Amino acid sequence: MRDLKANTDTRERILDAAERLFMENGYEATSMRTITGAAEVNLAAVNYHFGSKEALLREVFRRRLAWLNRERLQALDRLEQQAGGAPLKPSQILEAFFGTLLRMGEDESLGGMTFLRLLGRTLTEPAEFIRTFFAGEYAQVIDRYKLALFSALPDVPKAEIVWRLHFMLGAMSYAIAGTDVLQVVTGCEVGDLAGEAVADDAGDTALARRLAQRLMPFLLGGLRAPLPQFQDLPTTRAAHSGGQQAQI
Amino acid sequence: MRDLKANTDTRERILDAAERLFMENGYEATSMRTITGAAEVNLAAVNYHFGSKEALLREVFRRRLAWLNRERLQALDRLEQQAGGAPLKPSQILEAFFGTLLRMGEDESLGGMTFLRLLGRTLTEPAEFIRTFFAGEYAQVIDRYKLALFSALPDVPKAEIVWRLHFMLGAMSYAIAGTDVLQVVTGCEVGDLAGEAVADDAGDTALARRLAQRLMPFLLGGLRAPLPQFQDLPTTRAAHSGGQQAQI
DNA sequence: GCTTCGATCAAACGTTCGTTTTAATTGTAG
DNA sequence: CTACAATTAAAACGAACGTTTGATCGAAGC
């Protein structure tokens, strides 16, 4: 019993430390010695429990994404069920997708803002094994939501929907990854922006909630924006009708 | 003459190779030996010409950002001058800011899409010296544009404008950084999305132009979206009027 | 009570990193 | 032709990296 306790304890101490340090420094710049030092475990423990540094990163994400993927799919299931075959409203779909994620930021037991920031930053990491991993972990969920948006917006070209989904993911990732990016870009504190003081520790969950409420209108506004016109693009195969509104 | 020629030649060969490799692998994962090998110069040349790896990265960006910052400020100057004191339209401001950047992607002599992707990815790098560098390089320009948006949108809370500027930067960074992120997330090629074939080499400049025309409506739609309501946020100091439209 | 086996530990492995040193080479001015 | 300063070249530096090894510990099985 103590044996098993120590086992999971060591594993999770490593995962917690790695999650925080990967978020703070990035994957490449975080050494095994830093991780095991912060977790107060032996250096060899990572390779013993996970096999390699790469496998550790994957496990850090698997631990959280298992919940997130399940929750996102369930949220969509619930919406489609209570709609009874009728197409969903885009705002419902975005709420299910982005709202579920941002709710992770409010719950420390799900990783909180630490994991959200890590996720946002890691999505742009160029390492091959990371992109491969995320492709496998994300594909199923993204595909479901893509299809939901397709039938929610039957008059908008599918290519346009995919592009805008990509834009939305970018806006969200930067928003959650970069409180420091925000500082760099804006030269002021997040707390000042929100119009209230934000404590670094406990204020994170409040930050996630406020972020969700600021982000969602922005994303919806972008999604339902007028379609591009491509007037000066001779290479475009089929000319879209100029200034067409996305039917939302 | 040959002397000076060789000098700048070595310097620029290093800068070109570093720009591409930093974009492909990230800063930490790109070694000096890989850079000097690709540039076909001696290993010591980097430390001789630039001093350190960090200084090399800074110079890679300085070379491009000097042009970008100047051009962005001039674009805003031009708009304000021909407006003659009247506030600008938000679409003009966004066009000056994001359009100028995306025009870099069409011009190989300004770095093309390689630099745009590098810029988008590096903005999220957690390394301290990188964030410090960007803060210094970006601060002046961002501040000018922030003020322009403030006076273009006098009825929108300034905090809201800064948040949405942040969201827009995120959407753009992901859009340009992640053709692979896009693949990961969507499971299809960018060329398929655009509805036309994209050659990896020469098609990049066309991609930049098309990206600009797809991104701009999205950003404008997000910027002029209804303001958030904060109905369930007891911590908010002053309650905004519910459902208020951004006056754009 | 001896064995067994998973978990932890200190120590070392070989490699690669960014940087430095020292010598050779280059083009140019006196 | 020589002297000089700038650049390139080859080699090595110590440090840090991810990983592996073999010993040690402690609780469960027969």
Tab-separated table of C-alpha atoms in Angstrom, chain A residues 22-26 28-29 119-121 123-124 126-127 131-132 134-135 138-139 142-143 146 158-160 162-171 173-175 178-182 184-188 190 192-197 206-207 209-211 213-215 217-237 240, chain B residues 22-26 28-29 119-121 123-124 126-127 131-132 134-135 138-139 142-143 146 158-160 162-171 173-175 177-182 184-188 190 192-197 206-207 209-211 213-215 217-223 225-237 240:
chain	number	residue	atom	x	y	z
A	22	PHE	CA	7.409	23.152	-19.464
A	23	MET	CA	4.931	25.988	-19.289
A	24	GLU	CA	7.444	28.418	-17.831
A	25	ASN	CA	10.495	27.552	-19.914
A	26	GLY	CA	9.326	25.473	-22.852
A	28	GLU	CA	13.722	22.226	-24.899
A	29	ALA	CA	14.861	24.659	-22.244
A	119	LEU	CA	-1.309	23.955	-24.007
A	120	GLY	CA	-1.357	27.289	-25.776
A	121	ARG	CA	2.393	27.488	-25.931
A	123	LEU	CA	0.681	24.039	-29.854
A	124	THR	CA	3.248	26.249	-31.586
A	126	PRO	CA	7.955	23.065	-33.910
A	127	ALA	CA	9.262	19.695	-32.676
A	131	ARG	CA	3.001	17.989	-33.669
A	132	THR	CA	2.482	14.305	-34.359
A	134	PHE	CA	-1.271	16.633	-30.984
A	135	ALA	CA	-2.505	15.564	-34.394
A	138	TYR	CA	-6.915	16.457	-31.320
A	139	ALA	CA	-8.047	15.051	-34.659
A	142	ILE	CA	-11.727	18.898	-34.008
A	143	ASP	CA	-13.402	16.865	-36.713
A	146	LYS	CA	-15.820	21.084	-37.762
A	158	LYS	CA	-16.334	25.013	-45.710
A	159	ALA	CA	-12.857	26.275	-46.433
A	160	GLU	CA	-13.807	29.591	-44.881
A	162	VAL	CA	-11.897	25.899	-41.340
A	163	TRP	CA	-9.820	29.027	-41.737
A	164	ARG	CA	-11.868	30.875	-39.167
A	165	LEU	CA	-11.723	27.940	-36.794
A	166	HIS	CA	-7.979	28.228	-37.120
A	167	PHE	CA	-8.086	31.963	-36.428
A	168	MET	CA	-10.223	31.321	-33.360
A	169	LEU	CA	-7.825	28.710	-32.048
A	170	GLY	CA	-5.017	31.195	-32.477
A	171	ALA	CA	-6.803	33.977	-30.678
A	173	SER	CA	-4.147	30.151	-27.558
A	174	TYR	CA	-2.495	33.538	-27.415
A	175	ALA	CA	-5.061	34.765	-24.981
A	178	GLY	CA	0.350	34.947	-23.043
A	179	THR	CA	-0.274	36.966	-19.994
A	180	ASP	CA	3.386	37.877	-20.469
A	181	VAL	CA	2.957	38.219	-24.208
A	182	LEU	CA	0.144	40.555	-23.370
A	184	VAL	CA	5.093	42.658	-23.808
A	185	VAL	CA	2.651	43.807	-26.423
A	186	THR	CA	0.661	46.207	-24.344
A	187	GLY	CA	3.081	47.305	-21.697
A	188	CYS	CA	0.618	46.948	-18.894
A	190	VAL	CA	-3.489	42.074	-17.047
A	192	ASP	CA	-4.996	46.794	-15.028
A	193	LEU	CA	-6.670	45.741	-18.241
A	194	ALA	CA	-9.427	43.872	-16.495
A	195	GLY	CA	-9.978	46.912	-14.352
A	196	GLU	CA	-9.258	45.061	-11.158
A	197	ALA	CA	-6.363	43.672	-9.184
A	206	ALA	CA	-10.985	34.395	-11.877
A	207	LEU	CA	-8.806	35.317	-14.823
A	209	ARG	CA	-13.603	33.147	-16.173
A	210	ARG	CA	-13.142	36.744	-17.236
A	211	LEU	CA	-11.074	35.690	-20.219
A	213	GLN	CA	-16.372	36.218	-21.238
A	214	ARG	CA	-14.118	38.576	-23.136
A	215	LEU	CA	-13.007	36.061	-25.700
A	217	PRO	CA	-17.912	37.719	-28.159
A	218	PHE	CA	-14.717	38.365	-30.080
A	219	LEU	CA	-14.672	34.865	-31.558
A	220	LEU	CA	-18.345	34.994	-32.467
A	221	GLY	CA	-17.875	38.353	-34.103
A	222	GLY	CA	-15.003	36.998	-36.156
A	223	LEU	CA	-16.862	33.858	-37.126
A	224	ARG	CA	-19.904	35.747	-38.401
A	225	ALA	CA	-17.929	38.451	-40.174
A	226	PRO	CA	-18.609	39.171	-43.852
A	227	LEU	CA	-16.868	36.796	-46.196
A	228	PRO	CA	-13.736	37.977	-48.004
A	229	GLN	CA	-14.155	39.172	-51.543
A	230	PHE	CA	-10.947	38.191	-53.381
A	231	GLN	CA	-11.482	40.970	-55.900
A	232	ASP	CA	-7.812	41.229	-56.855
A	233	LEU	CA	-6.986	37.553	-56.865
A	234	PRO	CA	-6.975	36.267	-60.425
A	235	THR	CA	-5.860	32.822	-59.240
A	236	THR	CA	-9.112	32.194	-57.382
A	237	ARG	CA	-11.107	29.523	-59.178
A	240	HIS	CA	-17.431	34.636	-54.468
B	22	PHE	CA	14.983	29.076	-36.068
B	23	MET	CA	11.669	29.066	-37.872
B	24	GLU	CA	11.795	25.347	-38.580
B	25	ASN	CA	13.141	24.070	-35.248
B	26	GLY	CA	12.801	26.885	-32.760
B	28	GLU	CA	16.625	26.129	-28.385
B	29	ALA	CA	16.539	23.166	-30.751
B	119	LEU	CA	7.935	35.979	-35.963
B	120	GLY	CA	4.680	34.267	-35.117
B	121	ARG	CA	6.420	31.389	-33.418
B	123	LEU	CA	6.412	35.673	-29.983
B	124	THR	CA	5.362	32.724	-27.828
B	126	PRO	CA	9.163	31.759	-23.111
B	127	ALA	CA	12.857	32.682	-22.944
B	131	ARG	CA	10.474	38.618	-24.381
B	132	THR	CA	12.638	41.492	-23.224
B	134	PHE	CA	10.415	42.095	-28.273
B	135	ALA	CA	9.106	44.391	-25.597
B	138	TYR	CA	7.481	46.458	-30.355
B	139	ALA	CA	6.518	48.865	-27.605
B	142	ILE	CA	2.035	49.017	-30.529
B	143	ASP	CA	1.534	52.110	-28.436
B	146	LYS	CA	-3.288	51.456	-29.413
B	158	LYS	CA	-9.844	51.003	-23.435
B	159	ALA	CA	-9.294	47.751	-21.577
B	160	GLU	CA	-11.599	46.035	-24.039
B	162	VAL	CA	-6.373	46.217	-25.592
B	163	TRP	CA	-7.792	42.756	-25.006
B	164	ARG	CA	-9.120	42.560	-28.513
B	165	LEU	CA	-5.867	43.827	-29.941
B	166	HIS	CA	-4.287	40.942	-28.108
B	167	PHE	CA	-6.802	38.509	-29.547
B	168	MET	CA	-6.144	39.847	-33.026
B	169	LEU	CA	-2.409	39.464	-32.616
B	170	GLY	CA	-2.966	35.888	-31.548
B	171	ALA	CA	-5.193	35.067	-34.476
B	173	SER	CA	0.343	34.888	-35.293
B	174	TYR	CA	-1.257	31.481	-35.434
B	175	ALA	CA	-2.476	32.096	-38.923
B	177	ALA	CA	3.017	30.648	-37.974
B	178	GLY	CA	0.990	27.556	-38.384
B	179	THR	CA	0.501	26.088	-41.752
B	180	ASP	CA	1.511	22.905	-39.929
B	181	VAL	CA	-0.589	23.797	-36.921
B	182	LEU	CA	-3.410	24.218	-39.360
B	184	VAL	CA	-2.563	19.305	-37.280
B	185	VAL	CA	-5.808	20.917	-36.257
B	186	THR	CA	-7.738	20.425	-39.436
B	187	GLY	CA	-6.163	17.355	-40.935
B	188	CYS	CA	-5.990	18.822	-44.404
B	190	VAL	CA	-3.737	24.596	-46.776
B	192	ASP	CA	-7.157	22.257	-50.215
B	193	LEU	CA	-8.607	24.842	-47.900
B	194	ALA	CA	-7.939	27.707	-50.218
B	195	GLY	CA	-9.542	25.736	-52.988
B	196	GLU	CA	-6.431	25.758	-55.098
B	197	ALA	CA	-3.045	24.118	-55.307
B	206	ALA	CA	0.278	34.014	-52.931
B	207	LEU	CA	-0.531	32.410	-49.593
B	209	ARG	CA	-1.953	37.643	-50.005
B	210	ARG	CA	-4.817	35.231	-49.618
B	211	LEU	CA	-4.250	34.980	-45.891
B	213	GLN	CA	-7.832	38.796	-47.340
B	214	ARG	CA	-9.192	36.009	-45.194
B	215	LEU	CA	-7.842	37.322	-41.944
B	217	PRO	CA	-12.670	40.403	-42.197
B	218	PHE	CA	-12.312	38.019	-39.273
B	219	LEU	CA	-10.321	40.517	-37.242
B	220	LEU	CA	-12.706	43.364	-38.025
B	221	GLY	CA	-15.654	41.192	-37.068
B	222	GLY	CA	-14.029	40.358	-33.764
B	223	LEU	CA	-13.073	43.940	-33.057
B	225	ALA	CA	-18.336	42.418	-31.768
B	226	PRO	CA	-20.784	43.233	-28.947
B	227	LEU	CA	-19.104	43.952	-25.650
B	228	PRO	CA	-19.087	41.235	-22.970
B	229	GLN	CA	-21.703	41.475	-20.276
B	230	PHE	CA	-20.104	40.142	-17.093
B	231	GLN	CA	-23.480	39.253	-15.686
B	232	ASP	CA	-22.151	36.565	-13.317
B	233	LEU	CA	-19.006	38.334	-12.217
B	234	PRO	CA	-19.568	39.858	-8.783
B	235	THR	CA	-15.936	40.964	-8.664
B	236	THR	CA	-16.350	43.427	-11.520
B	237	ARG	CA	-16.162	46.960	-10.211
B	240	HIS	CA	-21.269	47.420	-18.039
